[in-house]
Amino acid sequence: MKISVRIAILLATGAAIAISCTKQAEFAGEIRRVTFTADDFTLAEDGAPGTKTSLVDGTTSFIWSAADTAGVFPSTGSQIYFTAAAGAEASSSMAFDGGGWGLLNTEAYYSYYPFIGNIYLNRNRIPVSYMNQKQTGASSSSHIGKCDFMYSKGELQGQSLGFNYHHMSCIIRAKVTLPEGTYTKLAVTAPTNVFVTNGWFDLMADTPGIIGKTLHNQLGIDLESVSSDGSTPFYVFVVSAPVNLKGVEITVSVLNSERKEYQCKKTPSGNYLAGTIGGLTCNTWTEVPQSMGLILEDWGDGGSIGGSAD
């Protein structure tokens, strides 16, 4: 997934898996067109209510990247998948026409993103994880799609099936002006275990939402090819399940290639809700010794800080 001036893009199919036999399709009426769109995010600076905007540059939406894949469940039977075609980045209104999937207009359909390639996947307990996030390049948003968990119930109109996705995650957008250097990690730490690291959602619920299985007091992201000249601000995007941080003092920590950790204290004025981009602006930093630091040098499994809740 990439941020773009485009409002939405429609996915081309990557599947030819039949849900019902051809003879059934002939009698029930086969769906001939499938489209996918997605809601815009809403900007909420420091957690406060805001208006629709983009992650960085004033545009309002995103488009899909080639090979981005969504799963589709019929009301009965196994899931199939649809994959964005090469060249998707250049189109704002691509759809797949022609049928051949065995989708019948007598069924109800439910879709989620990103796709999980498990034939036995439980539609009532689709897993999510916010661990192992990695941003390559200052202000890059290309990593967001991995944790941008979305859902949609299909809308049938004749032989057309449309999905309009809703975001279940939020984005913590840290705008940072850092001392000169190259940076390898950023983390947001709260006083209690409020950040979901692993969980699930029920695609068949009336309004699906993230259910936390394990929670920690810290949510982090690895950084690659991210450097500061000491005066120019840039963005780091951490994707999270919705989290209540209004009035709570949190710590934004960064670690540089020389293993120096810098910390910035912030108190958000609002909560971070599903479908929002929550801003955090950090210009003033305090260097702390590693013995007092909050970022673990090796946090491959999401860190051992905090606990879990099942």
PDB file of C-alpha atoms in Angstrom:
ATOM      1  CA  MET A   1       0.000   0.000   0.000  1.00  0.00           C
ATOM      2  CA  LYS A   2       1.228   3.498  -0.824  1.00  0.00           C
ATOM      3  CA  ILE A   3       0.002   6.968   0.019  1.00  0.00           C
ATOM      4  CA  SER A   4      -1.160   8.871  -3.046  1.00  0.00           C
ATOM      5  CA  VAL A   5      -3.375  11.619  -4.394  1.00  0.00           C
ATOM      6  CA  ARG A   6      -5.749   8.890  -5.526  1.00  0.00           C
ATOM      7  CA  ILE A   7      -8.964   8.395  -3.572  1.00  0.00           C
ATOM      8  CA  ALA A   8      -9.040   4.624  -4.127  1.00  0.00           C
ATOM      9  CA  ILE A   9      -8.007   1.856  -6.419  1.00  0.00           C
ATOM     10  CA  LEU A  10      -9.889  -1.263  -7.321  1.00  0.00           C
ATOM     11  CA  LEU A  11      -8.202  -4.625  -7.180  1.00  0.00           C
ATOM     12  CA  ALA A  12      -7.733  -6.967 -10.116  1.00  0.00           C
ATOM     13  CA  THR A  13      -8.244 -10.608  -9.331  1.00  0.00           C
ATOM     14  CA  GLY A  14      -5.402 -12.962  -8.552  1.00  0.00           C
ATOM     15  CA  ALA A  15      -7.678 -15.954  -7.993  1.00  0.00           C
ATOM     16  CA  ALA A  16      -9.633 -18.335 -10.139  1.00  0.00           C
ATOM     17  CA  ILE A  17     -10.939 -20.533  -7.357  1.00  0.00           C
ATOM     18  CA  ALA A  18     -14.545 -21.611  -7.803  1.00  0.00           C
ATOM     19  CA  ILE A  19     -16.881 -21.410  -4.835  1.00  0.00           C
ATOM     20  CA  SER A  20     -19.702 -23.146  -6.705  1.00  0.00           C
ATOM     21  CA  CYS A  21     -19.804 -25.190  -9.862  1.00  0.00           C
ATOM     22  CA  THR A  22     -20.443 -23.650 -13.275  1.00  0.00           C
ATOM     23  CA  LYS A  23     -23.898 -25.149 -13.534  1.00  0.00           C
ATOM     24  CA  GLN A  24     -24.951 -23.454 -10.270  1.00  0.00           C
ATOM     25  CA  ALA A  25     -23.570 -20.138 -11.519  1.00  0.00           C
ATOM     26  CA  GLU A  26     -25.628 -20.367 -14.676  1.00  0.00           C
ATOM     27  CA  PHE A  27     -28.832 -20.670 -12.677  1.00  0.00           C
ATOM     28  CA  ALA A  28     -28.070 -18.377  -9.736  1.00  0.00           C
ATOM     29  CA  GLY A  29     -26.506 -15.529 -11.688  1.00  0.00           C
ATOM     30  CA  GLU A  30     -22.753 -15.030 -11.692  1.00  0.00           C
ATOM     31  CA  ILE A  31     -21.107 -11.833 -10.458  1.00  0.00           C
ATOM     32  CA  ARG A  32     -19.328 -10.210 -13.378  1.00  0.00           C
ATOM     33  CA  ARG A  33     -17.599  -7.248 -11.731  1.00  0.00           C
ATOM     34  CA  VAL A  34     -15.767  -6.855  -8.390  1.00  0.00           C
ATOM     35  CA  THR A  35     -14.518  -3.510  -7.039  1.00  0.00           C
ATOM     36  CA  PHE A  36     -12.630  -2.403  -3.924  1.00  0.00           C
ATOM     37  CA  THR A  37     -12.323   1.048  -2.343  1.00  0.00           C
ATOM     38  CA  ALA A  38     -11.150   2.277   1.077  1.00  0.00           C
ATOM     39  CA  ASP A  39     -12.007   5.056   3.512  1.00  0.00           C
ATOM     40  CA  ASP A  40      -9.671   8.012   3.956  1.00  0.00           C
ATOM     41  CA  PHE A  41      -7.791   8.357   7.220  1.00  0.00           C
ATOM     42  CA  THR A  42      -8.647  11.349   9.429  1.00  0.00           C
ATOM     43  CA  LEU A  43      -5.864  13.504  10.887  1.00  0.00           C
ATOM     44  CA  ALA A  44      -5.931  14.031  14.660  1.00  0.00           C
ATOM     45  CA  GLU A  45      -2.932  16.097  15.770  1.00  0.00           C
ATOM     46  CA  ASP A  46      -1.679  14.885  19.161  1.00  0.00           C
ATOM     47  CA  GLY A  47      -4.796  12.739  19.386  1.00  0.00           C
ATOM     48  CA  ALA A  48      -7.196  15.696  19.089  1.00  0.00           C
ATOM     49  CA  PRO A  49     -10.107  15.641  16.601  1.00  0.00           C
ATOM     50  CA  GLY A  50      -9.241  16.839  13.118  1.00  0.00           C
ATOM     51  CA  THR A  51     -10.181  16.673   9.466  1.00  0.00           C
ATOM     52  CA  LYS A  52      -9.430  14.374   6.574  1.00  0.00           C
ATOM     53  CA  THR A  53      -5.928  14.770   5.243  1.00  0.00           C
ATOM     54  CA  SER A  54      -2.899  12.759   4.183  1.00  0.00           C
ATOM     55  CA  LEU A  55       0.060  11.357   6.036  1.00  0.00           C
ATOM     56  CA  VAL A  56       2.504  13.974   4.822  1.00  0.00           C
ATOM     57  CA  ASP A  57       1.846  16.243   1.892  1.00  0.00           C
ATOM     58  CA  GLY A  58      -1.745  17.478   1.860  1.00  0.00           C
ATOM     59  CA  THR A  59      -3.174  14.761  -0.401  1.00  0.00           C
ATOM     60  CA  THR A  60      -6.130  12.827   0.895  1.00  0.00           C
ATOM     61  CA  SER A  61      -5.777   9.157   0.157  1.00  0.00           C
ATOM     62  CA  PHE A  62      -3.785   6.144  -0.889  1.00  0.00           C
ATOM     63  CA  ILE A  63      -3.712   3.603  -3.672  1.00  0.00           C
ATOM     64  CA  TRP A  64      -2.778  -0.049  -3.636  1.00  0.00           C
ATOM     65  CA  SER A  65       0.611  -1.327  -4.747  1.00  0.00           C
ATOM     66  CA  ALA A  66       0.950  -4.191  -7.198  1.00  0.00           C
ATOM     67  CA  ALA A  67       0.650  -7.570  -5.425  1.00  0.00           C
ATOM     68  CA  ASP A  68      -1.371  -6.164  -2.514  1.00  0.00           C
ATOM     69  CA  THR A  69      -3.906  -8.913  -1.802  1.00  0.00           C
ATOM     70  CA  ALA A  70      -7.331  -9.027  -0.122  1.00  0.00           C
ATOM     71  CA  GLY A  71      -9.273 -12.050   1.095  1.00  0.00           C
ATOM     72  CA  VAL A  72     -12.973 -12.598   0.390  1.00  0.00           C
ATOM     73  CA  PHE A  73     -15.246 -14.952   2.324  1.00  0.00           C
ATOM     74  CA  PRO A  74     -18.707 -15.979   1.082  1.00  0.00           C
ATOM     75  CA  SER A  75     -21.377 -16.505   3.742  1.00  0.00           C
ATOM     76  CA  THR A  76     -20.681 -20.224   3.343  1.00  0.00           C
ATOM     77  CA  GLY A  77     -17.533 -21.900   2.050  1.00  0.00           C
ATOM     78  CA  SER A  78     -13.826 -21.084   1.915  1.00  0.00           C
ATOM     79  CA  GLN A  79     -12.138 -17.773   1.134  1.00  0.00           C
ATOM     80  CA  ILE A  80     -10.689 -16.701  -2.191  1.00  0.00           C
ATOM     81  CA  TYR A  81      -8.293 -13.843  -2.852  1.00  0.00           C
ATOM     82  CA  PHE A  82      -7.919 -10.857  -5.172  1.00  0.00           C
ATOM     83  CA  THR A  83      -4.545  -9.286  -5.983  1.00  0.00           C
ATOM     84  CA  ALA A  84      -3.746  -5.836  -7.380  1.00  0.00           C
ATOM     85  CA  ALA A  85      -2.259  -6.072 -10.864  1.00  0.00           C
ATOM     86  CA  ALA A  86       0.996  -4.582 -12.083  1.00  0.00           C
ATOM     87  CA  GLY A  87       0.481  -0.949 -12.994  1.00  0.00           C
ATOM     88  CA  ALA A  88      -2.091  -0.456 -10.238  1.00  0.00           C
ATOM     89  CA  GLU A  89      -0.204   2.570  -8.926  1.00  0.00           C
ATOM     90  CA  ALA A  90      -1.169   4.536 -12.037  1.00  0.00           C
ATOM     91  CA  SER A  91      -4.920   3.937 -11.826  1.00  0.00           C
ATOM     92  CA  SER A  92      -7.604   5.440  -9.609  1.00  0.00           C
ATOM     93  CA  SER A  93     -10.566   3.376 -10.768  1.00  0.00           C
ATOM     94  CA  MET A  94      -9.462  -0.067 -11.886  1.00  0.00           C
ATOM     95  CA  ALA A  95     -11.950  -2.936 -11.590  1.00  0.00           C
ATOM     96  CA  PHE A  96     -11.962  -6.551 -12.643  1.00  0.00           C
ATOM     97  CA  ASP A  97     -14.635  -7.474 -15.149  1.00  0.00           C
ATOM     98  CA  GLY A  98     -15.620 -10.757 -16.717  1.00  0.00           C
ATOM     99  CA  GLY A  99     -16.348 -13.141 -13.863  1.00  0.00           C
ATOM    100  CA  GLY A 100     -14.962 -16.648 -13.838  1.00  0.00           C
ATOM    101  CA  TRP A 101     -14.552 -16.785 -10.048  1.00  0.00           C
ATOM    102  CA  GLY A 102     -17.736 -18.727  -9.289  1.00  0.00           C
ATOM    103  CA  LEU A 103     -19.078 -15.825  -7.168  1.00  0.00           C
ATOM    104  CA  LEU A 104     -22.869 -16.001  -7.039  1.00  0.00           C
ATOM    105  CA  ASN A 105     -25.220 -13.103  -6.382  1.00  0.00           C
ATOM    106  CA  THR A 106     -27.230 -15.305  -4.017  1.00  0.00           C
ATOM    107  CA  GLU A 107     -24.399 -15.152  -1.442  1.00  0.00           C
ATOM    108  CA  ALA A 108     -23.294 -12.512   1.062  1.00  0.00           C
ATOM    109  CA  TYR A 109     -19.592 -11.633   0.909  1.00  0.00           C
ATOM    110  CA  TYR A 110     -17.109 -10.284   3.437  1.00  0.00           C
ATOM    111  CA  SER A 111     -13.590  -9.042   2.713  1.00  0.00           C
ATOM    112  CA  TYR A 112     -10.512  -8.213   4.747  1.00  0.00           C
ATOM    113  CA  TYR A 113      -6.992  -6.904   4.119  1.00  0.00           C
ATOM    114  CA  PRO A 114      -4.189  -7.930   4.145  1.00  0.00           C
ATOM    115  CA  PHE A 115      -4.802 -11.483   2.932  1.00  0.00           C
ATOM    116  CA  ILE A 116      -3.698 -14.493   5.003  1.00  0.00           C
ATOM    117  CA  GLY A 117      -2.976 -17.548   2.872  1.00  0.00           C
ATOM    118  CA  ASN A 118      -4.438 -20.218   5.143  1.00  0.00           C
ATOM    119  CA  ILE A 119      -7.141 -22.478   3.709  1.00  0.00           C
ATOM    120  CA  TYR A 120      -8.373 -23.187   7.245  1.00  0.00           C
ATOM    121  CA  LEU A 121      -8.482 -19.536   8.314  1.00  0.00           C
ATOM    122  CA  ASN A 122     -11.289 -18.886  10.801  1.00  0.00           C
ATOM    123  CA  ARG A 123     -13.382 -15.953   9.565  1.00  0.00           C
ATOM    124  CA  ASN A 124     -14.466 -15.295  13.159  1.00  0.00           C
ATOM    125  CA  ARG A 125     -10.903 -15.011  14.454  1.00  0.00           C
ATOM    126  CA  ILE A 126      -8.596 -13.471  11.856  1.00  0.00           C
ATOM    127  CA  PRO A 127      -5.173 -12.849  13.458  1.00  0.00           C
ATOM    128  CA  VAL A 128      -3.382  -9.495  13.534  1.00  0.00           C
ATOM    129  CA  SER A 129       0.088  -8.433  14.668  1.00  0.00           C
ATOM    130  CA  TYR A 130       1.684  -5.025  15.201  1.00  0.00           C
ATOM    131  CA  MET A 131       5.161  -6.418  15.834  1.00  0.00           C
ATOM    132  CA  ASN A 132       8.184  -6.307  13.526  1.00  0.00           C
ATOM    133  CA  GLN A 133       7.274  -2.997  11.885  1.00  0.00           C
ATOM    134  CA  LYS A 134      10.024  -1.449   9.780  1.00  0.00           C
ATOM    135  CA  GLN A 135      10.227   1.915   8.009  1.00  0.00           C
ATOM    136  CA  THR A 136      12.816   2.341   5.265  1.00  0.00           C
ATOM    137  CA  GLY A 137      13.606   5.985   4.622  1.00  0.00           C
ATOM    138  CA  ALA A 138      12.605   9.167   6.437  1.00  0.00           C
ATOM    139  CA  SER A 139       8.885   9.974   6.029  1.00  0.00           C
ATOM    140  CA  SER A 140       8.299   6.793   3.994  1.00  0.00           C
ATOM    141  CA  SER A 141       4.838   5.267   4.389  1.00  0.00           C
ATOM    142  CA  SER A 142       5.232   2.169   2.218  1.00  0.00           C
ATOM    143  CA  HIS A 143       5.337  -0.130   5.274  1.00  0.00           C
ATOM    144  CA  ILE A 144       1.917   0.874   6.596  1.00  0.00           C
ATOM    145  CA  GLY A 145      -0.113  -1.637   4.577  1.00  0.00           C
ATOM    146  CA  LYS A 146       1.267  -4.609   6.519  1.00  0.00           C
ATOM    147  CA  CYS A 147      -0.632  -3.521   9.645  1.00  0.00           C
ATOM    148  CA  ASP A 148      -3.457  -1.526   8.058  1.00  0.00           C
ATOM    149  CA  PHE A 149      -6.090  -4.142   8.899  1.00  0.00           C
ATOM    150  CA  MET A 150      -9.349  -3.420   7.090  1.00  0.00           C
ATOM    151  CA  TYR A 151     -12.763  -5.015   6.640  1.00  0.00           C
ATOM    152  CA  SER A 152     -15.799  -4.640   4.417  1.00  0.00           C
ATOM    153  CA  LYS A 153     -19.122  -6.329   3.803  1.00  0.00           C
ATOM    154  CA  GLY A 154     -19.821  -6.618   0.085  1.00  0.00           C
ATOM    155  CA  GLU A 155     -22.604  -4.674  -1.562  1.00  0.00           C
ATOM    156  CA  LEU A 156     -24.370  -6.446  -4.413  1.00  0.00           C
ATOM    157  CA  GLN A 157     -25.914  -4.470  -7.242  1.00  0.00           C
ATOM    158  CA  GLY A 158     -27.060  -6.760 -10.013  1.00  0.00           C
ATOM    159  CA  GLN A 159     -23.971  -8.560 -11.267  1.00  0.00           C
ATOM    160  CA  SER A 160     -21.549  -6.180  -9.485  1.00  0.00           C
ATOM    161  CA  LEU A 161     -19.991  -6.778  -6.064  1.00  0.00           C
ATOM    162  CA  GLY A 162     -18.378  -3.825  -4.309  1.00  0.00           C
ATOM    163  CA  PHE A 163     -16.285  -3.591  -1.139  1.00  0.00           C
ATOM    164  CA  ASN A 164     -15.666  -0.340   0.745  1.00  0.00           C
ATOM    165  CA  TYR A 165     -12.993  -0.981   3.370  1.00  0.00           C
ATOM    166  CA  HIS A 166     -12.912   0.499   6.860  1.00  0.00           C
ATOM    167  CA  HIS A 167      -9.660   0.839   8.816  1.00  0.00           C
ATOM    168  CA  MET A 168      -9.398  -0.914  12.176  1.00  0.00           C
ATOM    169  CA  SER A 169      -5.934   0.459  12.988  1.00  0.00           C
ATOM    170  CA  CYS A 170      -4.703   3.966  13.684  1.00  0.00           C
ATOM    171  CA  ILE A 171      -1.400   5.572  12.710  1.00  0.00           C
ATOM    172  CA  ILE A 172       0.824   7.295  15.255  1.00  0.00           C
ATOM    173  CA  ARG A 173       2.600   9.896  13.135  1.00  0.00           C
ATOM    174  CA  ALA A 174       5.692  11.100  14.961  1.00  0.00           C
ATOM    175  CA  LYS A 175       7.057  14.336  13.490  1.00  0.00           C
ATOM    176  CA  VAL A 176      10.616  14.448  14.795  1.00  0.00           C
ATOM    177  CA  THR A 177      13.513  16.886  14.613  1.00  0.00           C
ATOM    178  CA  LEU A 178      16.499  14.902  15.850  1.00  0.00           C
ATOM    179  CA  PRO A 179      20.168  15.507  16.606  1.00  0.00           C
ATOM    180  CA  GLU A 180      22.397  14.782  13.641  1.00  0.00           C
ATOM    181  CA  GLY A 181      22.938  11.099  13.057  1.00  0.00           C
ATOM    182  CA  THR A 182      21.533   7.850  11.686  1.00  0.00           C
ATOM    183  CA  TYR A 183      18.633   6.265  13.566  1.00  0.00           C
ATOM    184  CA  THR A 184      17.728   2.596  13.932  1.00  0.00           C
ATOM    185  CA  LYS A 185      14.659   2.440  16.179  1.00  0.00           C
ATOM    186  CA  LEU A 186      11.733   4.478  17.495  1.00  0.00           C
ATOM    187  CA  ALA A 187       9.369   3.468  20.274  1.00  0.00           C
ATOM    188  CA  VAL A 188       6.326   4.898  22.041  1.00  0.00           C
ATOM    189  CA  THR A 189       6.098   3.891  25.707  1.00  0.00           C
ATOM    190  CA  ALA A 190       3.134   4.309  28.070  1.00  0.00           C
ATOM    191  CA  PRO A 191       2.917   3.785  31.848  1.00  0.00           C
ATOM    192  CA  THR A 192       0.703   0.690  31.451  1.00  0.00           C
ATOM    193  CA  ASN A 193       0.123  -2.130  28.959  1.00  0.00           C
ATOM    194  CA  VAL A 194      -2.136  -0.379  26.441  1.00  0.00           C
ATOM    195  CA  PHE A 195      -0.582  -1.291  23.062  1.00  0.00           C
ATOM    196  CA  VAL A 196      -1.858  -4.405  21.298  1.00  0.00           C
ATOM    197  CA  THR A 197       1.027  -6.433  19.880  1.00  0.00           C
ATOM    198  CA  ASN A 198      -1.015  -9.475  18.821  1.00  0.00           C
ATOM    199  CA  GLY A 199      -4.746 -10.010  18.516  1.00  0.00           C
ATOM    200  CA  TRP A 200      -7.598 -10.857  16.181  1.00  0.00           C
ATOM    201  CA  PHE A 201     -10.905  -9.647  14.763  1.00  0.00           C
ATOM    202  CA  ASP A 202     -14.229 -11.229  13.825  1.00  0.00           C
ATOM    203  CA  LEU A 203     -14.916 -10.488  10.157  1.00  0.00           C
ATOM    204  CA  MET A 204     -18.565 -11.498  10.584  1.00  0.00           C
ATOM    205  CA  ALA A 205     -19.248  -9.048  13.429  1.00  0.00           C
ATOM    206  CA  ASP A 206     -21.589  -6.111  12.753  1.00  0.00           C
ATOM    207  CA  THR A 207     -18.645  -3.721  13.266  1.00  0.00           C
ATOM    208  CA  PRO A 208     -15.354  -5.641  13.409  1.00  0.00           C
ATOM    209  CA  GLY A 209     -12.660  -4.282  15.703  1.00  0.00           C
ATOM    210  CA  ILE A 210      -9.252  -5.366  16.977  1.00  0.00           C
ATOM    211  CA  ILE A 211      -9.361  -7.628  20.039  1.00  0.00           C
ATOM    212  CA  GLY A 212      -6.064  -7.658  21.921  1.00  0.00           C
ATOM    213  CA  LYS A 213      -4.518 -10.987  22.899  1.00  0.00           C
ATOM    214  CA  THR A 214      -1.148  -9.694  24.094  1.00  0.00           C
ATOM    215  CA  LEU A 215      -0.564  -6.121  25.247  1.00  0.00           C
ATOM    216  CA  HIS A 216       2.632  -4.232  26.096  1.00  0.00           C
ATOM    217  CA  ASN A 217       3.443  -0.779  27.377  1.00  0.00           C
ATOM    218  CA  GLN A 218       5.688  -0.162  24.369  1.00  0.00           C
ATOM    219  CA  LEU A 219       5.145  -0.217  20.608  1.00  0.00           C
ATOM    220  CA  GLY A 220       8.187   0.183  18.379  1.00  0.00           C
ATOM    221  CA  ILE A 221       9.446   0.266  14.834  1.00  0.00           C
ATOM    222  CA  ASP A 222      12.824  -0.494  13.264  1.00  0.00           C
ATOM    223  CA  LEU A 223      14.306   2.227  11.069  1.00  0.00           C
ATOM    224  CA  GLU A 224      16.481   1.718   8.002  1.00  0.00           C
ATOM    225  CA  SER A 225      18.195   4.428   5.943  1.00  0.00           C
ATOM    226  CA  VAL A 226      16.813   7.104   8.270  1.00  0.00           C
ATOM    227  CA  SER A 227      19.177  10.001   9.000  1.00  0.00           C
ATOM    228  CA  SER A 228      18.851  13.501  10.441  1.00  0.00           C
ATOM    229  CA  ASP A 229      20.836  16.617   9.584  1.00  0.00           C
ATOM    230  CA  GLY A 230      20.011  18.052  12.991  1.00  0.00           C
ATOM    231  CA  SER A 231      17.463  20.632  11.843  1.00  0.00           C
ATOM    232  CA  THR A 232      15.051  19.167   9.263  1.00  0.00           C
ATOM    233  CA  PRO A 233      11.936  17.420  10.651  1.00  0.00           C
ATOM    234  CA  PHE A 234      10.699  14.141   9.200  1.00  0.00           C
ATOM    235  CA  TYR A 235       7.991  11.590   9.953  1.00  0.00           C
ATOM    236  CA  VAL A 236       8.008   8.117  11.454  1.00  0.00           C
ATOM    237  CA  PHE A 237       4.760   6.142  11.134  1.00  0.00           C
ATOM    238  CA  VAL A 238       3.880   3.528  13.747  1.00  0.00           C
ATOM    239  CA  VAL A 239       0.687   1.562  13.104  1.00  0.00           C
ATOM    240  CA  SER A 240      -1.315   0.611  16.197  1.00  0.00           C
ATOM    241  CA  ALA A 241      -4.622  -0.807  17.306  1.00  0.00           C
ATOM    242  CA  PRO A 242      -6.844   1.985  18.677  1.00  0.00           C
ATOM    243  CA  VAL A 243      -5.361   3.110  21.994  1.00  0.00           C
ATOM    244  CA  ASN A 244      -6.549   5.390  24.801  1.00  0.00           C
ATOM    245  CA  LEU A 245      -3.784   7.900  25.559  1.00  0.00           C
ATOM    246  CA  LYS A 246      -5.727  11.089  26.312  1.00  0.00           C
ATOM    247  CA  GLY A 247      -4.057  12.913  29.192  1.00  0.00           C
ATOM    248  CA  VAL A 248      -1.441  10.186  29.641  1.00  0.00           C
ATOM    249  CA  GLU A 249       2.241  11.134  29.629  1.00  0.00           C
ATOM    250  CA  ILE A 250       4.026   8.938  27.120  1.00  0.00           C
ATOM    251  CA  THR A 251       7.661   8.770  26.050  1.00  0.00           C
ATOM    252  CA  VAL A 252       8.840   8.831  22.449  1.00  0.00           C
ATOM    253  CA  SER A 253      12.306   7.253  22.314  1.00  0.00           C
ATOM    254  CA  VAL A 254      14.787   6.957  19.454  1.00  0.00           C
ATOM    255  CA  LEU A 255      18.020   4.992  19.196  1.00  0.00           C
ATOM    256  CA  ASN A 256      20.859   5.969  16.871  1.00  0.00           C
ATOM    257  CA  SER A 257      23.588   3.925  15.230  1.00  0.00           C
ATOM    258  CA  GLU A 258      25.989   4.869  18.049  1.00  0.00           C
ATOM    259  CA  ARG A 259      23.563   3.320  20.560  1.00  0.00           C
ATOM    260  CA  LYS A 260      22.619   6.683  22.016  1.00  0.00           C
ATOM    261  CA  GLU A 261      19.015   6.970  23.129  1.00  0.00           C
ATOM    262  CA  TYR A 262      17.045  10.214  23.113  1.00  0.00           C
ATOM    263  CA  GLN A 263      13.658  10.710  24.776  1.00  0.00           C
ATOM    264  CA  CYS A 264      10.791  13.166  24.347  1.00  0.00           C
ATOM    265  CA  LYS A 265       7.841  13.376  26.758  1.00  0.00           C
ATOM    266  CA  LYS A 266       4.353  14.053  25.346  1.00  0.00           C
ATOM    267  CA  THR A 267       0.798  14.125  26.721  1.00  0.00           C
ATOM    268  CA  PRO A 268      -1.769  13.542  23.936  1.00  0.00           C
ATOM    269  CA  SER A 269      -4.939  15.622  24.115  1.00  0.00           C
ATOM    270  CA  GLY A 270      -7.107  12.873  22.659  1.00  0.00           C
ATOM    271  CA  ASN A 271      -7.351   9.155  22.053  1.00  0.00           C
ATOM    272  CA  TYR A 272      -6.062   7.386  18.955  1.00  0.00           C
ATOM    273  CA  LEU A 273      -9.116   5.965  17.211  1.00  0.00           C
ATOM    274  CA  ALA A 274      -9.563   3.516  14.353  1.00  0.00           C
ATOM    275  CA  GLY A 275      -9.069   5.222  10.999  1.00  0.00           C
ATOM    276  CA  THR A 276      -7.185   8.217  12.401  1.00  0.00           C
ATOM    277  CA  ILE A 277      -3.666   9.563  11.970  1.00  0.00           C
ATOM    278  CA  GLY A 278      -2.621  10.733  15.421  1.00  0.00           C
ATOM    279  CA  GLY A 279       0.161  13.286  15.445  1.00  0.00           C
ATOM    280  CA  LEU A 280       3.045  13.579  17.906  1.00  0.00           C
ATOM    281  CA  THR A 281       5.519  16.424  17.417  1.00  0.00           C
ATOM    282  CA  CYS A 282       8.904  16.039  19.124  1.00  0.00           C
ATOM    283  CA  ASN A 283      11.510  18.788  18.865  1.00  0.00           C
ATOM    284  CA  THR A 284      13.155  18.675  22.306  1.00  0.00           C
ATOM    285  CA  TRP A 285      15.108  15.579  23.285  1.00  0.00           C
ATOM    286  CA  THR A 286      16.983  14.392  26.353  1.00  0.00           C
ATOM    287  CA  GLU A 287      19.844  11.925  25.972  1.00  0.00           C
ATOM    288  CA  VAL A 288      19.657   9.097  28.481  1.00  0.00           C
ATOM    289  CA  PRO A 289      22.261   6.431  29.301  1.00  0.00           C
ATOM    290  CA  GLN A 290      21.427   2.931  28.078  1.00  0.00           C
ATOM    291  CA  SER A 291      21.087   1.784  31.669  1.00  0.00           C
ATOM    292  CA  MET A 292      18.063   4.098  31.939  1.00  0.00           C
ATOM    293  CA  GLY A 293      16.869   3.763  28.362  1.00  0.00           C
ATOM    294  CA  LEU A 294      13.486   2.437  27.267  1.00  0.00           C
ATOM    295  CA  ILE A 295      14.461   0.905  23.915  1.00  0.00           C
ATOM    296  CA  LEU A 296      15.800  -2.607  24.067  1.00  0.00           C
ATOM    297  CA  GLU A 297      18.732  -3.024  21.721  1.00  0.00           C
ATOM    298  CA  ASP A 298      17.384  -6.380  20.526  1.00  0.00           C
ATOM    299  CA  TRP A 299      13.557  -6.402  20.552  1.00  0.00           C
ATOM    300  CA  GLY A 300      12.955  -8.927  17.767  1.00  0.00           C
ATOM    301  CA  ASP A 301       9.775 -10.368  19.303  1.00  0.00           C
ATOM    302  CA  GLY A 302       8.265  -6.984  20.102  1.00  0.00           C
ATOM    303  CA  GLY A 303      10.261  -6.577  23.301  1.00  0.00           C
ATOM    304  CA  SER A 304      10.022  -8.114  26.744  1.00  0.00           C
ATOM    305  CA  ILE A 305       8.839  -4.854  28.277  1.00  0.00           C
ATOM    306  CA  GLY A 306       5.369  -5.077  29.791  1.00  0.00           C
ATOM    307  CA  GLY A 307       3.063  -8.069  30.106  1.00  0.00           C
ATOM    308  CA  SER A 308       0.226  -9.787  28.285  1.00  0.00           C
ATOM    309  CA  ALA A 309      -3.517 -10.140  28.549  1.00  0.00           C
ATOM    310  CA  ASP A 310      -5.413 -13.055  27.043  1.00  0.00           C
TER     311      ASP A 310
END
